[in-house]
Coordinates of C-alpha atoms (C1' of nucleotides) in Angstrom, one line a residue:
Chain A
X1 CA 0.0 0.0 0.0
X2 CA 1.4 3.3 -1.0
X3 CA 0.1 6.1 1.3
X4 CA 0.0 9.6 0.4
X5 CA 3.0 11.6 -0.7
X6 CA 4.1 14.3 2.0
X7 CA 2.3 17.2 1.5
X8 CA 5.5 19.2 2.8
X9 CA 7.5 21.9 1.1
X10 CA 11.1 21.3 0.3
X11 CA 12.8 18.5 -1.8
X12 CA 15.7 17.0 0.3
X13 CA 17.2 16.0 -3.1
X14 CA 18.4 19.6 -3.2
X15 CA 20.1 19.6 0.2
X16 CA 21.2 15.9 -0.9
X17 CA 23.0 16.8 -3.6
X18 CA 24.5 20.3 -2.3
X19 CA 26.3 17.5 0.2
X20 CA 27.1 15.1 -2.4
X21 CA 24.7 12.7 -0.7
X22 CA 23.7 10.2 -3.3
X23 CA 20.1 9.3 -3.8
X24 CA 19.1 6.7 -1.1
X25 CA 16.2 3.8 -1.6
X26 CA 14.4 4.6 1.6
X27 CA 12.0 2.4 1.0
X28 CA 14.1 -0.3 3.0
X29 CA 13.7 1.8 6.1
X30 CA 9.9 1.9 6.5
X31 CA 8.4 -0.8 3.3
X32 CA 6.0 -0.1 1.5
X33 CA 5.2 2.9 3.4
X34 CA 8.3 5.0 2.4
X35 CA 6.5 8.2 1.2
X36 CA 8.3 9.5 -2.1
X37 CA 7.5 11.7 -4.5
X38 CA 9.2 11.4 -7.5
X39 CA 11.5 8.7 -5.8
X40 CA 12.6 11.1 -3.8
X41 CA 12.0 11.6 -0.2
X42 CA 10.8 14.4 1.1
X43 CA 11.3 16.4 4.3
X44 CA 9.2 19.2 5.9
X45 CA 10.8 23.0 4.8
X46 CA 10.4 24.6 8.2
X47 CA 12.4 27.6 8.9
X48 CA 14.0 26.1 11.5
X49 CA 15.3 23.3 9.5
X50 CA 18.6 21.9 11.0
X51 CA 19.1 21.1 7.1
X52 CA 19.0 24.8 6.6
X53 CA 21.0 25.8 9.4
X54 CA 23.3 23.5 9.1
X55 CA 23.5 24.1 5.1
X56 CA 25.1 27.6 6.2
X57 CA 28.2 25.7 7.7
X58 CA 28.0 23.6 6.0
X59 CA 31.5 25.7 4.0
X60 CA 33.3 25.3 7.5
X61 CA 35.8 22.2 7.8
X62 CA 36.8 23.0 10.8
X63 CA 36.2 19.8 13.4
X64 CA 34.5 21.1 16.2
X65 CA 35.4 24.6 16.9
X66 CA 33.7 26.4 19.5
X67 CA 31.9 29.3 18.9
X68 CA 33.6 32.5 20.6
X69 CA 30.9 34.7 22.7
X70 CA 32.0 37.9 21.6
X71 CA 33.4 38.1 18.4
X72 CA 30.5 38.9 16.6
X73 CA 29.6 41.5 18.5
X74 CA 30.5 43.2 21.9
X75 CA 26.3 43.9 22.6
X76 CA 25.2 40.5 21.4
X77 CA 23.6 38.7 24.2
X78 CA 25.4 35.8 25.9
X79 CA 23.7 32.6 24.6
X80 CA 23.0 30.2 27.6
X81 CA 22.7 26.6 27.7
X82 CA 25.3 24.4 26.0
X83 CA 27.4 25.8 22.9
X84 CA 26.3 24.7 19.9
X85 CA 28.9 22.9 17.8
X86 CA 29.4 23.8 14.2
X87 CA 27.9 21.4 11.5
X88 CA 29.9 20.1 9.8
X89 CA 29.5 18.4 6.8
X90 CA 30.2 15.2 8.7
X91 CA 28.5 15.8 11.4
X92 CA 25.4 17.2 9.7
X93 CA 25.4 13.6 7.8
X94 CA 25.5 12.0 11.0
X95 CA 22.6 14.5 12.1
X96 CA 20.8 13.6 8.7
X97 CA 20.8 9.8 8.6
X98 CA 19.4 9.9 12.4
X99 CA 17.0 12.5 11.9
X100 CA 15.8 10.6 8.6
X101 CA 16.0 7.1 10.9
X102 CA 13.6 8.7 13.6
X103 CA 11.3 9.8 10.8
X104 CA 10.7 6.4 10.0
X105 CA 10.4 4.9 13.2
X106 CA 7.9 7.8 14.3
X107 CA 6.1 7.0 11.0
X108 CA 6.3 3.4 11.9
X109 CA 5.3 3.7 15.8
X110 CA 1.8 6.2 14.6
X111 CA 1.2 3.5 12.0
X112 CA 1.2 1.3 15.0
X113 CA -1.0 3.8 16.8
X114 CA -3.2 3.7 13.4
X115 CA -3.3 -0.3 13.4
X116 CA -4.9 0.0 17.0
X117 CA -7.0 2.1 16.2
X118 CA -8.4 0.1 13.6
X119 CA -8.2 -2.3 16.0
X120 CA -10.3 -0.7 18.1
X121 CA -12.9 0.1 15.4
X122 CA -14.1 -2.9 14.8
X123 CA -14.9 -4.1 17.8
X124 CA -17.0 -0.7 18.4
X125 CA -20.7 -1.5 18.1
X126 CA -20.8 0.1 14.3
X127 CA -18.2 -0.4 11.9
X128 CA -17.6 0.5 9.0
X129 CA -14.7 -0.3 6.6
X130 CA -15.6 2.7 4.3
X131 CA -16.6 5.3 6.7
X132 CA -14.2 5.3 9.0
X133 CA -14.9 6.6 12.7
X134 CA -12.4 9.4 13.2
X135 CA -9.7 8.7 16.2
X136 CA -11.6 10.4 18.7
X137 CA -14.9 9.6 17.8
X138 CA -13.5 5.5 18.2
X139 CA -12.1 7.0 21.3
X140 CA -15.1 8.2 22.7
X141 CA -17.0 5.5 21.7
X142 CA -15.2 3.0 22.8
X143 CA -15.5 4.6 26.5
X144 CA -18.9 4.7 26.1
X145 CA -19.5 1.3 25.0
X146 CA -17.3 0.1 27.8
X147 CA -19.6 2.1 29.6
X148 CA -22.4 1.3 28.7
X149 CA -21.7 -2.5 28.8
X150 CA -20.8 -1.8 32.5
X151 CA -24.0 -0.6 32.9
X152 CA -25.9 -3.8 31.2
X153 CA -23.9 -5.9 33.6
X154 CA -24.4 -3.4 36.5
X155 CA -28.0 -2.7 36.5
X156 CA -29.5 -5.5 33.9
X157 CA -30.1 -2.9 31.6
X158 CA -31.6 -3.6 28.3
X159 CA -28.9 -3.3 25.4
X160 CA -31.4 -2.3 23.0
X161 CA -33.1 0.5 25.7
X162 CA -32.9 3.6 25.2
X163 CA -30.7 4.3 27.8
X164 CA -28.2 2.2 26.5
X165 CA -28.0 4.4 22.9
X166 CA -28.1 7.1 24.7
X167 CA -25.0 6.6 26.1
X168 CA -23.2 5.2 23.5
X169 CA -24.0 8.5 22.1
X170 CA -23.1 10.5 24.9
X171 CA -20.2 13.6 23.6
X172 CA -20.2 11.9 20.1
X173 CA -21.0 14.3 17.5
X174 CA -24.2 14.3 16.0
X175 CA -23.0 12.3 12.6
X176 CA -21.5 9.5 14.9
X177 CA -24.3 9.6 17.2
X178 CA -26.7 9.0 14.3
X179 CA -24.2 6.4 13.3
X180 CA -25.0 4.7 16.6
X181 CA -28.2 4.9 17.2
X182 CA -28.8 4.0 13.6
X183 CA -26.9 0.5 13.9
X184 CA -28.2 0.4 17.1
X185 CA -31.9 0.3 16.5
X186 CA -31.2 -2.8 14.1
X187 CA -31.7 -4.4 17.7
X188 CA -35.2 -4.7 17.5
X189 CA -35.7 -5.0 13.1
X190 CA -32.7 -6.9 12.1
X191 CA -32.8 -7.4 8.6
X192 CA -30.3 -10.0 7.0
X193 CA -28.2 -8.5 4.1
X194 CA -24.8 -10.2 3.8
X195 CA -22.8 -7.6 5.4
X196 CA -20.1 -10.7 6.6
X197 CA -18.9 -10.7 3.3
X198 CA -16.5 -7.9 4.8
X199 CA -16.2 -9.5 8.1
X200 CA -15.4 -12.9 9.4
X201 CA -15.9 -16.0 7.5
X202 CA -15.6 -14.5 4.3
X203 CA -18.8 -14.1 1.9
X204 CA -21.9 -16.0 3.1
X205 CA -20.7 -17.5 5.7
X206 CA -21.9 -15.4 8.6
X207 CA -19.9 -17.1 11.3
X208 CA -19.1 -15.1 14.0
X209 CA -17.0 -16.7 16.7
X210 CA -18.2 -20.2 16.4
X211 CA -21.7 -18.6 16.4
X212 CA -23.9 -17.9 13.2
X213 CA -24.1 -14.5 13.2
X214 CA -27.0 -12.4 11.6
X215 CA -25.5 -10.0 9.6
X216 CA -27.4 -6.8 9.7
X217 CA -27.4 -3.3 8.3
X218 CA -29.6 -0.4 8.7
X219 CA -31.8 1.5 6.4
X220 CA -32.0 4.3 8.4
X221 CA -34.4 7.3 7.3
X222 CA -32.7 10.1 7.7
X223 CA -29.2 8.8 8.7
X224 CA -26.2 8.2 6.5
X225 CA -26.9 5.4 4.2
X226 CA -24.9 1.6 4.4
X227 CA -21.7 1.3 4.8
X228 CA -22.4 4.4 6.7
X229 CA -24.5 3.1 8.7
X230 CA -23.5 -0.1 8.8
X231 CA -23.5 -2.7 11.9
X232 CA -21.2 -4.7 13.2
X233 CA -23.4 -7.9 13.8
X234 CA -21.7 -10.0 16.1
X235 CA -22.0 -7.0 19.2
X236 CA -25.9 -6.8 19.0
X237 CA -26.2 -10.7 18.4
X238 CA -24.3 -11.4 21.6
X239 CA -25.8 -8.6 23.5
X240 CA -28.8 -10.1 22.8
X241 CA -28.1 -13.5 23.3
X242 CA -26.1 -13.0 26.6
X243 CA -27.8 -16.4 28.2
X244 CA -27.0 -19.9 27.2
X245 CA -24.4 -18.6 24.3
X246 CA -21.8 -21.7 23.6
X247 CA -18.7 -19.5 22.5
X248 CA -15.7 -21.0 21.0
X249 CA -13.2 -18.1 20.4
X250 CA -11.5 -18.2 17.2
X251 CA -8.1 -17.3 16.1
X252 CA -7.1 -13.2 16.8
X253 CA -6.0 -14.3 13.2
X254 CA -9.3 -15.3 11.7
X255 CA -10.8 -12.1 11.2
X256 CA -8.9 -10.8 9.1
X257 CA -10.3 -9.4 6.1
X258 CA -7.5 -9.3 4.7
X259 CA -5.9 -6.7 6.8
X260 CA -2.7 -7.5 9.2
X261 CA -3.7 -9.9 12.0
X262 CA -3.3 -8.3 15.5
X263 CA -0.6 -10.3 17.2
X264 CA 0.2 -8.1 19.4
X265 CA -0.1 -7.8 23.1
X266 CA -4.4 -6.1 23.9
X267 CA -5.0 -2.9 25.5
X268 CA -7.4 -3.9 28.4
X269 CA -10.5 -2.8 26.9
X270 CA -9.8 -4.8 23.5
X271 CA -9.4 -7.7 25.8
X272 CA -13.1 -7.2 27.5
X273 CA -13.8 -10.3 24.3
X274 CA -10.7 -11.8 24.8
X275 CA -11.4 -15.9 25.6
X276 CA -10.8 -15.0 29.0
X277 CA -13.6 -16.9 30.8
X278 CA -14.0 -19.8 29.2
X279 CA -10.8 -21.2 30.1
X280 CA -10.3 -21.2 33.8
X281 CA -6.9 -22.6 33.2
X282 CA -4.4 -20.9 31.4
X283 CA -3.6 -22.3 28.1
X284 CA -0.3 -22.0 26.4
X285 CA -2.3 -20.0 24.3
X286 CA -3.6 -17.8 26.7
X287 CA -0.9 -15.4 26.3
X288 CA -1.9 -14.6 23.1
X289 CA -4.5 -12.8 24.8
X290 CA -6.4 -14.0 21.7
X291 CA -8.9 -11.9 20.8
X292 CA -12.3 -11.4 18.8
X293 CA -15.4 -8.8 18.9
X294 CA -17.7 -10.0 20.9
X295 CA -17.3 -7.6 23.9
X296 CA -20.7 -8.9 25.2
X297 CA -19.7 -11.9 26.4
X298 CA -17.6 -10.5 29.3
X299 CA -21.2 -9.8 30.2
X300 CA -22.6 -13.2 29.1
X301 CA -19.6 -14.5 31.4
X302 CA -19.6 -12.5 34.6
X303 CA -23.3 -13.3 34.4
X304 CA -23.2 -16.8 34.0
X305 CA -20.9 -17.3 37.2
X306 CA -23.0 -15.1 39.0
X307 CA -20.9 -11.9 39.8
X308 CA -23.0 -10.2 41.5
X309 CA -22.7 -6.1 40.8
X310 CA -21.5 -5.3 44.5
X311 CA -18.6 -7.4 44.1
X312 CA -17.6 -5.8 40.4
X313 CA -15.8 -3.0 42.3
X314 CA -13.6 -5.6 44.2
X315 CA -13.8 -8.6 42.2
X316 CA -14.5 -11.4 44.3
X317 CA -15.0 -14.3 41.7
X318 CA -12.4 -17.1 41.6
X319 CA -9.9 -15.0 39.7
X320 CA -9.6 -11.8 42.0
X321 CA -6.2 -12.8 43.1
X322 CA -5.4 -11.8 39.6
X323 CA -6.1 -8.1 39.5
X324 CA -4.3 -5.9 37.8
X325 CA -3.5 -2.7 39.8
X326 CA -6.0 -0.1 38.9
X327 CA -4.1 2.3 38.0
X328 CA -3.1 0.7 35.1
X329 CA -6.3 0.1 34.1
X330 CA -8.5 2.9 35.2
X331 CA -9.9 3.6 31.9
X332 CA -7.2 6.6 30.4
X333 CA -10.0 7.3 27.9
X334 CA -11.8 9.4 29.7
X335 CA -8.5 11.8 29.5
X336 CA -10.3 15.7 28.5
X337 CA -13.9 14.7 27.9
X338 CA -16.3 15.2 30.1
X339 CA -16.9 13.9 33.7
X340 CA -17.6 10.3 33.1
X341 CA -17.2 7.7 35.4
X342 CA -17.6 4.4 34.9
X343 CA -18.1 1.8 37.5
X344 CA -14.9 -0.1 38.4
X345 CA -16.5 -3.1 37.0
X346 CA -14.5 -3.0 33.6
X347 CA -11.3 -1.9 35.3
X348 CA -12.1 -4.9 37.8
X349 CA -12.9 -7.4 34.8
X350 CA -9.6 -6.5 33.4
X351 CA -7.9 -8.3 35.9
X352 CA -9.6 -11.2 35.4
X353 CA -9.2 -11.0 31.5
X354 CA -5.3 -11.4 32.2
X355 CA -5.3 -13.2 34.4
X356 CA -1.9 -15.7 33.9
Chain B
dT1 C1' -13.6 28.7 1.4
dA2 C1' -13.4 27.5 6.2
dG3 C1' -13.0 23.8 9.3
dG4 C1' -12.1 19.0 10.5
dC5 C1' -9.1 15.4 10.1
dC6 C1' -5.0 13.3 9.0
dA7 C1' 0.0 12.1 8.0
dT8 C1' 4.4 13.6 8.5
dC9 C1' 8.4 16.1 10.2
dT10 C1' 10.7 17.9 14.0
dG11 C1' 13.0 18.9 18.4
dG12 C1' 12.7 18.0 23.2
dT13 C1' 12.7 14.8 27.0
dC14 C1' 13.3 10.6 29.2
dC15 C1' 15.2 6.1 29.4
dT16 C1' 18.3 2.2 28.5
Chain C
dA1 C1' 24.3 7.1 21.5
dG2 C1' 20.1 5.7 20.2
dG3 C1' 15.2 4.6 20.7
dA4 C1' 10.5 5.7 22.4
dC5 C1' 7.3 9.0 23.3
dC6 C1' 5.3 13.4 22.9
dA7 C1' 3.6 17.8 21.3
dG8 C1' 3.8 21.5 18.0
dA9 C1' 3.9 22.8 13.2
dT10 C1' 2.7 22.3 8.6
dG11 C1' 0.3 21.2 4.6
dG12 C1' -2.9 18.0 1.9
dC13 C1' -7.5 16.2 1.4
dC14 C1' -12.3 16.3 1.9
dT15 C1' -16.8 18.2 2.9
dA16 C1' -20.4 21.4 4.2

DNA sequence: TAGGCCATCTGGTCCT
DNA sequence: AGGACCAGATGGCCTA
């Protein structure tokens, strides 16, 4: 996949050449993802460009010489801090090839970000491949749902209420909100269109973690049509089918739709579906901390061994040795939205999720 | 065209 | 020294 070319000003082939550098295959630094334009990198044309500054000395072979306060001018202003060094030429190589090193790996760690994200996306009750939630929408979704979900356990709540919408929605904006409540209201009308074909199972099959799922979609008057509005079956399905479900958690690797499989180590909420439950004892595979998007059955779980709500703030069930401290876990999503907060019961589940 | 969102570059800070 | 992480800056793309 070839992302977008930098949108920056400033060809680095000029300040390559004016140092004799020869034209370099970045690609081998960050794959596919290399940005080039012209097959040549690019690089932002700030005015505080070390390239820039540095291009100035670049004329000066001397190694190291320190810079004299005072010969410049009697009046100019003693600099603090530490001297700066001249560039050299060989030093301002050195100072390239890092500088063009860290691009890539920060390139490479927000793609990471990005994967999570995306991550994070599909296991949010709406999902849509096409129309993308934007990174804080998924964030504030995703608290919500946890929230929300804490509330179905909590107080028994219906997930198709009202209530339970309601607070999915709660500081979305008003296109995700209809987003929401839109898939949302497929609770109560499903209608089967062969949305899977995107999702697990590939086309037609409609199996969901072991399960046969129902795809659905949602005609909504009024909202954003499909794959706008499109729903993710497999939440609603086990929302609504919290008692008596027989899960069999398939591969982190199955649902793949063709996009990277997530191997690595879940962020506690992503893990609220993990296979946590249904395997009191730890499997070599347990470390995995496999995972799939069916965040309901923590619910269909804590229910089924009879955890009562009192004891969600201090998990007493047979794996509350295993807690995770809280602080670690106390929900960082609520970060600069609005009050919100959650009963512990996620933060306490958590524990149990990981438990090792 | 303004505003939202995004990807990227960059320099600073902290840590190993 | 080098990597991870972060926040600010910048510019492109898209949509209302």
């Amino acid at each position: 996949m070839m992302t977008k070319p930098y949108g920056k000003p400033g060809d680095v082939t000029e300040l390559v050449s004016s140092l004799g550098w020869m034209e370099e295959d970045l690609s081998s630094q960050d794959g596919d993802r290399t940005p080039e334009i012209g097959g040549r990198y690019r690089i932002s044309g700030g005015s505080r460009s070390p390239m820039e500054l540095g291009s100035e000395d670049m004329e000066e072979e001397e190694e190291d010489e320190e810079e004299e306060a005072g010969l410049d001018g009697e009046k100019a202003p003693k600099r603090r801090g530490p001297k700066k060094k001249k560039m050299t030429k060989a030093r301002l190589e050195r100072f390239r090839a890092r500088r063009i090193k860290a691009n890539a790996r920060e390139r490479s760690r927000m793609h990471g970000l990005n994967d999570a994200l995306d991550n994070l996306r599909r296991v949010m009750p709406c999902y849509s491949k096409t129309q993308k939630l934007s990174k804080i929408e998924t964030l504030r979704l995703a608290r919500n749902y946890i929230w929300a979900l804490s509330e179905v356990l909590e107080s028994g709540q219906s997930p198709e209420s009202h209530g339970f919408v309601e607070m999915l929605c709660k500081g979305l904006s008003q296109p995700t909100s209809n987003l929401v409540a839109g898939c949302l209201q497929l609770g109560s009308s499903p209608m089967l269109l062969n949305k899977m074909d995107e999702k697990c199972g590939g086309p037609g099959t409609g199996v969901v973690g072991g399960q046969q799922a129902h795809p659905l979609s949602y005609p909504s008057p009024g909202l954003p049509s499909p794959p706008y509005g499109s729903l993710e079956a497999s939440h609603l399905l086990h929302l609504k089918g919290l008692k008596g479900t027989t899960y069999e958690n398939p591969s982190p690797n199955e649902c793949s739709n063709g996009t990277p499989p997530y191997d690595g180590p879940l962020t506690p909420p992503l893990s609220i579906s993990g296979n946590f439950a249904l395997k009191p004892e730890p499997s070599p595979h347990d470390t995995e901390r496999n995972f799939t998007p069916h965040s309901a059955l923590t619910a269909h779980y804590l229910s089924s061994h009879h955890y009562p709500p009192s004891s969600m703030g201090g998990l007493q069930g047979p794996q509350s040795h295993t807690l995770f401290p809280a602080s670690r876990y106390e929900l960082p999503l609520d970060m600069a939205f609005e009050s919100f907060t959650p009963s512990h019961l996620v933060t306490s589940q958590m524990g149990t999720i990981y438990s090792e």
